[in-house]
Short mmCIF file of C-alpha atoms and ligand atoms in Angstrom, two decimals:
data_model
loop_
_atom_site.label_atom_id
_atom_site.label_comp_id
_atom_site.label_asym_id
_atom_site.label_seq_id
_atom_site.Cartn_x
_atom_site.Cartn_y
_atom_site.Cartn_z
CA UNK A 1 -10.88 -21.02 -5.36
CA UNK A 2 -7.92 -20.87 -8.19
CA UNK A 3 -10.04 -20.28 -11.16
CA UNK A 4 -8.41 -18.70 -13.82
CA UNK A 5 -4.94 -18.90 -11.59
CA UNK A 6 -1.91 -19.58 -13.79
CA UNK A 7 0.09 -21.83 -11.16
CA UNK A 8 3.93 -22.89 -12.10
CA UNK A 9 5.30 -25.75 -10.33
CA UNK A 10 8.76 -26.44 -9.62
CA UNK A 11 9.98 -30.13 -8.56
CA UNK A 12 13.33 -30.68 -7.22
CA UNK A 13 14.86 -34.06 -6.68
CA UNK A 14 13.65 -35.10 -3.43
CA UNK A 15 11.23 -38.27 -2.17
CA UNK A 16 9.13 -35.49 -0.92
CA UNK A 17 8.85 -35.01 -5.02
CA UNK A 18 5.70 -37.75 -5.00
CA UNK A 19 3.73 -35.43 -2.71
CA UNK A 20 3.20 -33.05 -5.70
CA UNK A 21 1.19 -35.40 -7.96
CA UNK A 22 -1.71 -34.68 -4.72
CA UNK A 23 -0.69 -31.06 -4.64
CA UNK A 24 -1.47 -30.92 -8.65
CA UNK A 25 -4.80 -33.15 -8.35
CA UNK A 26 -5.61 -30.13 -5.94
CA UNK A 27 -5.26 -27.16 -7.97
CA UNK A 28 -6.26 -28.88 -10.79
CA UNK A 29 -9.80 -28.86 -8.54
CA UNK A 30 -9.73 -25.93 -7.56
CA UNK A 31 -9.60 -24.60 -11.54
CA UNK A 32 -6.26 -23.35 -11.12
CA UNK A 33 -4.28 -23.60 -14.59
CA UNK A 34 -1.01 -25.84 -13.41
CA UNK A 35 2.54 -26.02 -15.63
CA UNK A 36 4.80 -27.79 -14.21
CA UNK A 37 9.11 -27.40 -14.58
CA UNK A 38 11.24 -30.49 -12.98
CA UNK A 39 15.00 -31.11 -12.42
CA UNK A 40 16.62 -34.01 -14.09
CA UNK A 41 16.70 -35.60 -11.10
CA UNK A 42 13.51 -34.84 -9.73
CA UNK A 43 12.13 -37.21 -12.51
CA UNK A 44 13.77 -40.30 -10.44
CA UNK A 45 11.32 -40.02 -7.81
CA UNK A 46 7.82 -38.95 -9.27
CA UNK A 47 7.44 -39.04 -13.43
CA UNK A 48 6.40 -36.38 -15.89
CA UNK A 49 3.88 -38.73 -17.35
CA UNK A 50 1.89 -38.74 -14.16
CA UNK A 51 2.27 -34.85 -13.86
CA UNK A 52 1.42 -33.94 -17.36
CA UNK A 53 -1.57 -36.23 -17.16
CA UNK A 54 -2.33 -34.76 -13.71
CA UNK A 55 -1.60 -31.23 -15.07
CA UNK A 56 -2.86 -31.58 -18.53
CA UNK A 57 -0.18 -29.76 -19.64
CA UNK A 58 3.35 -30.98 -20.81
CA UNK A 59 5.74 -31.06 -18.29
CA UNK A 60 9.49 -28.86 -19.10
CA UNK A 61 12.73 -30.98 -17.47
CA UNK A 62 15.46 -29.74 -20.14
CA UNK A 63 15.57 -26.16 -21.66
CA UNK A 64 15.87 -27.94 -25.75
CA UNK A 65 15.70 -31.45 -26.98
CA UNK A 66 17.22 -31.62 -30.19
CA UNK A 67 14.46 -30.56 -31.81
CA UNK A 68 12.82 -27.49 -29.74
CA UNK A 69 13.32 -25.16 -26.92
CA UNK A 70 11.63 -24.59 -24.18
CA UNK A 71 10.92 -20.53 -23.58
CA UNK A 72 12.06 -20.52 -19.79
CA UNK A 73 11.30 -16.42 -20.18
CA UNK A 74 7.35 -16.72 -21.29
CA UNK A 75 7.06 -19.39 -18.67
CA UNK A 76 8.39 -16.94 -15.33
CA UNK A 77 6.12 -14.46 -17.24
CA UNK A 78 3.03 -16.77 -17.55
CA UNK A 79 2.61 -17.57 -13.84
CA UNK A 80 0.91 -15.99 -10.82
CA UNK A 81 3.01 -17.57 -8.73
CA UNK A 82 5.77 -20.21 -9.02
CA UNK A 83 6.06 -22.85 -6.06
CA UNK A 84 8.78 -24.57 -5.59
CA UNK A 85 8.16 -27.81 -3.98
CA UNK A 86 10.04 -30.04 -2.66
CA UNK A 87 13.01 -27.63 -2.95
CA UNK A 88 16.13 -29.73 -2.36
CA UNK A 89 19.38 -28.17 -0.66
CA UNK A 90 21.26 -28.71 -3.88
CA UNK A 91 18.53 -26.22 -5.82
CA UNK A 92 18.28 -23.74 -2.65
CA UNK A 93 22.55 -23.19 -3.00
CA UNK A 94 22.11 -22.67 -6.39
CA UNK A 95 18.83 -20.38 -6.12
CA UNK A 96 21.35 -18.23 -3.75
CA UNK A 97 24.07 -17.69 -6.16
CA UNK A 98 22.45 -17.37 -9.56
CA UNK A 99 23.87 -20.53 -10.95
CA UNK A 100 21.87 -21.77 -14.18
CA UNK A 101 22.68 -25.07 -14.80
CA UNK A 102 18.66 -26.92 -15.84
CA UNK A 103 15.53 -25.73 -17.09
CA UNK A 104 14.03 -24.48 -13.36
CA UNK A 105 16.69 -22.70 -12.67
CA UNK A 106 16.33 -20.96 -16.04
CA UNK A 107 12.74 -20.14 -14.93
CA UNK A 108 13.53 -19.37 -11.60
CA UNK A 109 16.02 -16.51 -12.64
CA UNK A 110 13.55 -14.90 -15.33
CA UNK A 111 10.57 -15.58 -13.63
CA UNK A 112 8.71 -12.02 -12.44
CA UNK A 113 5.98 -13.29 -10.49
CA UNK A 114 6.04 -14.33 -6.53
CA UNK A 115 7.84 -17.38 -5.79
CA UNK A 116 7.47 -19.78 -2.68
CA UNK A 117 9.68 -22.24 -1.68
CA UNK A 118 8.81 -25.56 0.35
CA UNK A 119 12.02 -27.07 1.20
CA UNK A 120 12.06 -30.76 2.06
CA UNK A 121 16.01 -31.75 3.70
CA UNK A 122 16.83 -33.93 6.21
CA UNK A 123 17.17 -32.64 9.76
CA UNK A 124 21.05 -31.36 9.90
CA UNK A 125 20.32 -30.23 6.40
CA UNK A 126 18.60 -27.84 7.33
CA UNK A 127 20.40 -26.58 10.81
CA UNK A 128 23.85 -26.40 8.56
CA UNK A 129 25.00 -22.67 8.86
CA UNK A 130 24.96 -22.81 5.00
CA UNK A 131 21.62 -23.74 4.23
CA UNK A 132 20.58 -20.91 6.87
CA UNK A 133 22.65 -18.20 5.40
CA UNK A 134 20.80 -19.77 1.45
CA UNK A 135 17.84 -19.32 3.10
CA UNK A 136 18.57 -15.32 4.15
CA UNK A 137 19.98 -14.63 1.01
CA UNK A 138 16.81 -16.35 -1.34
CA UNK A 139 14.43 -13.91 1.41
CA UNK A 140 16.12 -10.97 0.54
CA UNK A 141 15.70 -11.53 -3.14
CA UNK A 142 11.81 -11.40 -2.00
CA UNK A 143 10.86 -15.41 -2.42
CA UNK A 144 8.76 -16.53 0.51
CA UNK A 145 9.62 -19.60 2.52
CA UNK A 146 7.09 -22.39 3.37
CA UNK A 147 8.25 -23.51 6.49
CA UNK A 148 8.97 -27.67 6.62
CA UNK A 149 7.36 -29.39 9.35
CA UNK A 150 8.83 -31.44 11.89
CA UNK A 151 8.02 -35.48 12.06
CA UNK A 152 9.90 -38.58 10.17
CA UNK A 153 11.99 -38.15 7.88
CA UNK A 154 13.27 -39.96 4.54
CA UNK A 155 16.43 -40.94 6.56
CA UNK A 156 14.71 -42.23 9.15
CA UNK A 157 15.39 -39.47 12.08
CA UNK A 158 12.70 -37.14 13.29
CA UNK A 159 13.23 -33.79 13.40
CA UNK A 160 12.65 -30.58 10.93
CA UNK A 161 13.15 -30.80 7.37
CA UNK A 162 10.00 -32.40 6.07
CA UNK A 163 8.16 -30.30 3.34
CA UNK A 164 5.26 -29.04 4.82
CA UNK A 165 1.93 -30.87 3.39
CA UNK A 166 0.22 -30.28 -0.08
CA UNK A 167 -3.02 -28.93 1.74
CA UNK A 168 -0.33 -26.46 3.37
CA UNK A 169 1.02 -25.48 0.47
CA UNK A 170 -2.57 -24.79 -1.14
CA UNK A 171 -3.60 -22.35 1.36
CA UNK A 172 -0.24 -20.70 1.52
CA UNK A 173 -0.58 -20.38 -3.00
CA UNK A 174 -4.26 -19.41 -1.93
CA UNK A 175 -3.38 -16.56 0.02
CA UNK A 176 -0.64 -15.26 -2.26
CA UNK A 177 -2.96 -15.26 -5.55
CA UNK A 178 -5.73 -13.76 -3.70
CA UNK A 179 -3.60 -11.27 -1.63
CA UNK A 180 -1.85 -10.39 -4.90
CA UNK A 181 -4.54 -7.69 -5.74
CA UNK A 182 -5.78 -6.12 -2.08
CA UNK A 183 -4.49 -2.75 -3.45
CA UNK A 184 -5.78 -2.96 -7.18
CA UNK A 185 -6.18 0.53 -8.67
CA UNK A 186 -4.86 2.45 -5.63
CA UNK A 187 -2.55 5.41 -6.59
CA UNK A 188 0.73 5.23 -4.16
CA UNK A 189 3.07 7.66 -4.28
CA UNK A 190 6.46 6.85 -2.81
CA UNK A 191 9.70 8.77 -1.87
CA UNK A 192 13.27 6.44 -1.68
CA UNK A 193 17.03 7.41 -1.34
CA UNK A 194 18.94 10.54 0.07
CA UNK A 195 18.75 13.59 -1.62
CA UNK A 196 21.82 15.51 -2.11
CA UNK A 197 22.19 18.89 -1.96
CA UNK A 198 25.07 20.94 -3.72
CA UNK A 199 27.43 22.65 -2.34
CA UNK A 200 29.48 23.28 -5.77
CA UNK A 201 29.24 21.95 -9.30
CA UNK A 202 31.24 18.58 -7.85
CA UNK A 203 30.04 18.59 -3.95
CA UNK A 204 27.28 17.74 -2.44
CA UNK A 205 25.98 17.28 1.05
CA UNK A 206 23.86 13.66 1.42
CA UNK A 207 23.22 10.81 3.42
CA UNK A 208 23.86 6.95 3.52
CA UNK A 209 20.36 6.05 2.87
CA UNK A 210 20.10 3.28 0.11
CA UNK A 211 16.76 3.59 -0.64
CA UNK A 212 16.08 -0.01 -0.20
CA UNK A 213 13.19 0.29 1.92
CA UNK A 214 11.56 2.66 -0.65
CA UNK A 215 12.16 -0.03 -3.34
CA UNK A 216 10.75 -2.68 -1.65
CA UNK A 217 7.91 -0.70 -0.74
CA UNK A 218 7.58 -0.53 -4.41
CA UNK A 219 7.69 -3.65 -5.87
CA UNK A 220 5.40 -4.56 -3.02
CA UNK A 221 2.61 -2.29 -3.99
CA UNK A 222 3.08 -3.05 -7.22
CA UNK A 223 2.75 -6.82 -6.47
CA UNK A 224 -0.35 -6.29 -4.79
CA UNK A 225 -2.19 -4.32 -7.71
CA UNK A 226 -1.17 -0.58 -7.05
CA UNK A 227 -0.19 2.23 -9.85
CA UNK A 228 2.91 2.96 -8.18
CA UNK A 229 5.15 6.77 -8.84
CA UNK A 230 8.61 5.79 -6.89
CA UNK A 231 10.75 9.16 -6.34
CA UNK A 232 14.02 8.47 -5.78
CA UNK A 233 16.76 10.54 -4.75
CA UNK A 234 20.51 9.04 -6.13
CA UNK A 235 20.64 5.04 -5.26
CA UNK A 236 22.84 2.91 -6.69
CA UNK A 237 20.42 -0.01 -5.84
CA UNK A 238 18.65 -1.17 -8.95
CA UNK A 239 14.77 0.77 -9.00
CA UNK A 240 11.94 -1.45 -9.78
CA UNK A 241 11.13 -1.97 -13.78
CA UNK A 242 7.34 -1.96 -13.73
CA UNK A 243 6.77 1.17 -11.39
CA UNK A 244 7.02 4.58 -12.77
CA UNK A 245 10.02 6.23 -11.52
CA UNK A 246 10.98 9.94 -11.23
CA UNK A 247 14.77 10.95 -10.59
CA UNK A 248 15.20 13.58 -8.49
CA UNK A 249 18.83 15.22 -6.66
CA UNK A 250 17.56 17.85 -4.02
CA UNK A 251 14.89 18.16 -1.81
CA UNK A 252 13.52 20.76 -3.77
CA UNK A 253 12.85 18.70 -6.82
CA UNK A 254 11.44 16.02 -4.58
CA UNK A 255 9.24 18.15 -3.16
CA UNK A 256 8.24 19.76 -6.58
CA UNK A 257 6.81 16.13 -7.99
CA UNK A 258 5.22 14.78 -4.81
CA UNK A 259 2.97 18.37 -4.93
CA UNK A 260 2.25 17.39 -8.66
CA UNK A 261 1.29 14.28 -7.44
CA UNK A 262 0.03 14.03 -4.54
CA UNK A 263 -4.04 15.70 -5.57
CA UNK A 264 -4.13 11.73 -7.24
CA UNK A 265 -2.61 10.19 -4.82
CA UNK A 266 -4.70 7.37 -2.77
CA UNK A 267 -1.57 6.88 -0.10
CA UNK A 268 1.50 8.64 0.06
CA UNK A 269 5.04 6.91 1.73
CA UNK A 270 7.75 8.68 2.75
CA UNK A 271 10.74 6.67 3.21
CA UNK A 272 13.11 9.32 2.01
CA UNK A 273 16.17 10.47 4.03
CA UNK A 274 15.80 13.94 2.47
CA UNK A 275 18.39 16.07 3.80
CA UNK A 276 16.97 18.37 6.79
CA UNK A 277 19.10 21.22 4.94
CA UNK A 278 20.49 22.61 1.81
CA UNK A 279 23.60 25.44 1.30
CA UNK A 280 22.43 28.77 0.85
CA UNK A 281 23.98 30.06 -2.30
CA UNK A 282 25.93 27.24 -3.71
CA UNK A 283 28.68 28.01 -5.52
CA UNK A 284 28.53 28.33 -9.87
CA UNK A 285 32.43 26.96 -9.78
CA UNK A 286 33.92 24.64 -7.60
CA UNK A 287 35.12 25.79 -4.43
CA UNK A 288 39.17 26.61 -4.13
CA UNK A 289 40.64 25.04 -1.49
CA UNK A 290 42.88 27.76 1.08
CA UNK A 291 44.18 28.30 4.10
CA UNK A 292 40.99 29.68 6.01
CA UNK A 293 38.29 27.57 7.62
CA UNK A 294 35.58 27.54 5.30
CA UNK A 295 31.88 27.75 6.41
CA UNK A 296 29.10 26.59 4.62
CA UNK A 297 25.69 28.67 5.40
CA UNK A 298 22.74 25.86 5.66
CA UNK A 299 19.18 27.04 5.33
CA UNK A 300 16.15 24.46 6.12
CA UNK A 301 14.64 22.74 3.22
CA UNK A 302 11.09 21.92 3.07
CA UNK A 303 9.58 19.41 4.79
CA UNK A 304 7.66 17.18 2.31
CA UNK A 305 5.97 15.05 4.56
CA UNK A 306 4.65 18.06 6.87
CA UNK A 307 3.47 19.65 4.08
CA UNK A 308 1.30 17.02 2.56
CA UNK A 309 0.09 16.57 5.90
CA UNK A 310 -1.43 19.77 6.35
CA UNK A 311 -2.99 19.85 2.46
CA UNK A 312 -4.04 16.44 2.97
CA UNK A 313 -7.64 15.22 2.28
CA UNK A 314 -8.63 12.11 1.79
CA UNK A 315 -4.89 10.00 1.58
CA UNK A 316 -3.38 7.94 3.54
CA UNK A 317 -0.10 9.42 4.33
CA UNK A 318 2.89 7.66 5.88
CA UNK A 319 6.31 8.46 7.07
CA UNK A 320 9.20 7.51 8.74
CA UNK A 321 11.20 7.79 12.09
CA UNK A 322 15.32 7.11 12.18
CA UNK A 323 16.02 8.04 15.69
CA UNK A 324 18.77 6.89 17.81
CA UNK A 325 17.33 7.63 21.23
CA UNK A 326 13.84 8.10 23.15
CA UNK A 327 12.53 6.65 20.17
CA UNK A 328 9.04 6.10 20.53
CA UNK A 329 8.70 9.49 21.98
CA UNK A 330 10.11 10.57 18.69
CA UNK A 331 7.84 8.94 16.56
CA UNK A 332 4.98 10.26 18.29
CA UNK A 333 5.90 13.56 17.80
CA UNK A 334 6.71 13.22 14.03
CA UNK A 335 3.38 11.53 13.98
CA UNK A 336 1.69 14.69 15.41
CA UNK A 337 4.06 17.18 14.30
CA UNK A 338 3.35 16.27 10.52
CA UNK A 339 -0.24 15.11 10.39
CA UNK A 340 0.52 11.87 9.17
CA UNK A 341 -1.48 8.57 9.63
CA UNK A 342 1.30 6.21 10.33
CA UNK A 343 4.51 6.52 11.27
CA UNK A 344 7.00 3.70 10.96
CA UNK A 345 9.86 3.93 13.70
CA UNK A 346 13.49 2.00 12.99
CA UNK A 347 15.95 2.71 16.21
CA UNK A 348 19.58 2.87 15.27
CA UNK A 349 20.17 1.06 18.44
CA UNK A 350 18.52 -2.02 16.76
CA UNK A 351 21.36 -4.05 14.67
CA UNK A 352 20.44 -5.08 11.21
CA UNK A 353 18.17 -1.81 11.40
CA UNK A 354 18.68 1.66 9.33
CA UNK A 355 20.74 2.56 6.24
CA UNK A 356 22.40 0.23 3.69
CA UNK A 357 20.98 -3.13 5.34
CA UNK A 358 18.83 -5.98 4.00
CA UNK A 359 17.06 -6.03 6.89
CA UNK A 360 15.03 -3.19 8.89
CA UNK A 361 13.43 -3.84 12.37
CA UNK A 362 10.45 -1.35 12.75
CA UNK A 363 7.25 -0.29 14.87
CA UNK A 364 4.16 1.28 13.14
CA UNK A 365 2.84 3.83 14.94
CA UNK A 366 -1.06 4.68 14.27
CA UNK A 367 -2.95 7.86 14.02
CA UNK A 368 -5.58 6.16 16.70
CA UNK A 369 -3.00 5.53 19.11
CA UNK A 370 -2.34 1.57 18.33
CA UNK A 371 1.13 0.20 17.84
CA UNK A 372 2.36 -2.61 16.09
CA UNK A 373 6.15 -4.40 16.62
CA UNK A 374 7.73 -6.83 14.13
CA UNK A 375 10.94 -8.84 14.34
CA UNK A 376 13.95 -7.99 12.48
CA UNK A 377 13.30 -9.36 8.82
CA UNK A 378 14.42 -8.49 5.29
CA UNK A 379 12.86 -5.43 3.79
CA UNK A 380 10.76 -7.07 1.63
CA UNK A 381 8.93 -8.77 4.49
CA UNK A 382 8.75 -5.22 6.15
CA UNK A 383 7.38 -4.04 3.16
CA UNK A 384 4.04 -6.55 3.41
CA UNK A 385 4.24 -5.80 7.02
CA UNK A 386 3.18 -2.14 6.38
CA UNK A 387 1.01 -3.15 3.41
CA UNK A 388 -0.85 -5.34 5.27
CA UNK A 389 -1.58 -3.20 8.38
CA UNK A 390 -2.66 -0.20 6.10
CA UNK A 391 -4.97 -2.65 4.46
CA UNK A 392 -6.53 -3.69 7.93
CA UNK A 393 -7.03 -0.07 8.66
CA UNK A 394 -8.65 0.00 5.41
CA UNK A 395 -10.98 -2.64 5.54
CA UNK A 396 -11.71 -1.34 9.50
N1 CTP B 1 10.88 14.18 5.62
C1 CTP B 1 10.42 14.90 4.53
N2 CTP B 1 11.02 16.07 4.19
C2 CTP B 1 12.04 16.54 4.91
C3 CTP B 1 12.52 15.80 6.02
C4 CTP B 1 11.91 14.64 6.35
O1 CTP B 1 9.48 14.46 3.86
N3 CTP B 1 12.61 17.69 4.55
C5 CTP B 1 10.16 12.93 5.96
C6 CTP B 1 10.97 11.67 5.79
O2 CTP B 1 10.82 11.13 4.49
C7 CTP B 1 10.38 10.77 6.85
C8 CTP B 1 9.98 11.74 7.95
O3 CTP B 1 9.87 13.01 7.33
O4 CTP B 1 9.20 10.14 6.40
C9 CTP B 1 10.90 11.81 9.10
O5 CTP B 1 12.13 12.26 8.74
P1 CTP B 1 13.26 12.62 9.82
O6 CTP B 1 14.42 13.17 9.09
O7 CTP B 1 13.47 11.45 10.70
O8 CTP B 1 12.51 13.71 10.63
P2 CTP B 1 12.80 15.19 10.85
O9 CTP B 1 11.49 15.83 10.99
O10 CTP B 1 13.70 15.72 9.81
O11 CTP B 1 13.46 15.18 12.26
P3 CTP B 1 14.95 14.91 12.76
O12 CTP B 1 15.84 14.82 11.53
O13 CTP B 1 15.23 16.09 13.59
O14 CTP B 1 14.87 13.64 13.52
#
């Protein structure tokens, strides 16, 4: 059931466009609450009359007439979830590069809830190279696809490209509203980026770490109901507006705030790349360059995760593996060596896996000996990957 469930619908121009006046009879009986946002041209093939009377709501197709405006902003902020369905090929290219030319795309870019796509193209449509590289780049912004189905198609040809039904979409806008809150309340604590450590006023010594996989871990979280602390070393990717965020440099000050908060802590993630060591003595003044060889004395800096493992009591705690050979050996041992509950593995050897990507190919490794492999995907899909196999361990 939807009661309560703020739905926004998005209708691009498409003869799959008719389908939605079912898919809105639907919700509407399920008790969701349903708004509804259409292109110009979606209103050739299915009219707002029929929708708003479906809807019982008025139905947005231009951002003003002349005599009002529409408030795009409070109606991405309204939703639980905005579906986009049919989404045409036209609306997918423009989804991918931020254009803003009509009232759904205006929602679309401010909207700050989940959004699912059901795309509805005709079979070579949807095989073009371009509408699979749209389709990568509106993933890694975090919107889920609904996968079309394959049968006849407006054109006449079979093949893939027909949006998948209304029933299909209703489960899928089920799961998401009901999924959204399988981690209400819980206090995660979560580390992101390198951390650099000085070696003068002007040097440091860091990593290529992003922190990307942190963020999405984040927003994820949050998505899903958590309080969420994100640590983060120095990223130049943007950090998540509705999580609380602590800047931190060194290793030291990233230990310092996951010891403050780790006693409330309900599961800890490590995705970090702290640095493994710092310079002993750092220079006040930057370093002179001369003729000598210059060494740099390294001492070991803490190790965060091994320490919350062994004051650990009743979190979850999970880290990470970044190994380059005998990796699953690796992990196991990280798993062990630092009393964690999980450890998620990514091989170097993998491509598309490790620092600066979009996408990240992992395996979680479990305190109880089970293992779990996914495909390479974007981060955010990792992220609900590792969400939802803590929350089966949960539930278990
Ligand atoms: N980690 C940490 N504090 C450190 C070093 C690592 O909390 N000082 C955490 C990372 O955030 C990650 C996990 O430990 O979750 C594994 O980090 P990694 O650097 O791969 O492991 P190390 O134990 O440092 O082993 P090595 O670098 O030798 O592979």
């Amino acid at each position: 059931m939807l009661e309560g469930k703020k739905i926004l619908l998005g209708i691009t121009g498409s003869i799959a466009a008719y389908k939605i006046a079912n898919l809105t009879r639907l919700l509407v009986k399920q008790k969701a609450e349903v708004k509804i946002v259409m292109t110009p041209e979606a209103t050739k093939f299915v009219s707002p009359l029929t929708l708003a009377t479906l809807s019982k709501n008025e139905v947005v197709v231009n951002i003003s007439d002349n005599n009002s405006w529409n408030n795009h902003v409070l109606l991405g902020r309204w939703a639980d979830v905005f579906v986009i369905a049919p989404l045409s090929c036209n609306t997918l290219s423009k989804m991918a590069h931020g254009i803003c030319d009509n009232a759904l795309l205006a929602v679309y870019l401010s909207a700050t809830c989940k959004v699912l796509v059901a795309p509805a193209m005709d079979d070579d449509m949807f095989h073009h190279s371009s509408t699979k590289n749209n389709f990568n780049i509106i993933r890694s912004y975090g919107n889920e696809i609904i996968e079309p189905e394959y049968g006849e198609l407006a054109s006449g040809l079979t093949g893939f490209g027909r949006m998948a039904e209304p029933e299909t979409i209703l489960q899928k806008i089920n799961e998401t509203v009901n999924q959204k809150n399988d981690f209400l309340n819980k206090k995660v604590l979560i580390t992101a980026g390198p951390t650099y450590e000085p070696i003068d006023p002007v040097r440091f010594i860091g990593n290529r770490s992003s922190g990307k996989m942190g963020i999405a871990l984040a927003k994820e979280f949050y998505n899903r109901g958590a309080e969420v602390t994100l640590i983060a070393g120095p990223v130049s990717t943007e950090l998540p507006a509705k999580c609380r965020i602590i800047k931190v440099e060194t290793a030291d000050e990233m230990f310092e705030e996951c010891l403050k908060l780790f006693p409330d802590t309900d599961i800890a993630v490590m995705s970090a790349a702290v640095a493994d060591y710092k310079v002993l003595n750092p220079s006040a003044q930057k370093v002179k360059k001369s003729n000598e060889n210059l060494t740099l004395k390294l001492e070991e800096n803490k190790d965060i995760l091994k320490h919350l493992g062994n004051i650990k009591t009743t979190q979850i705690l999970v880290g990470f593996a970044l190994e380059t050979n005998e990796e699953e050996e690796n992990a196991l041992k990280k798993l062990r060596a630092k009393n964690a509950d999980f450890i998620v593995l990514n091989s170097l050897r993998d491509k598309g896996a490790g620092f600066g990507t979009d996408t990240n190919k992992i395996t979680i490794f479990a305190k109880d000996g089970n293992k779990f492999d996914f495909s390479l995907k974007s981060k955010n899909e990792i992220a609900a990957d590792i969400l939802n196999v803590l929350k089966k361990y949960e539930d278990n």
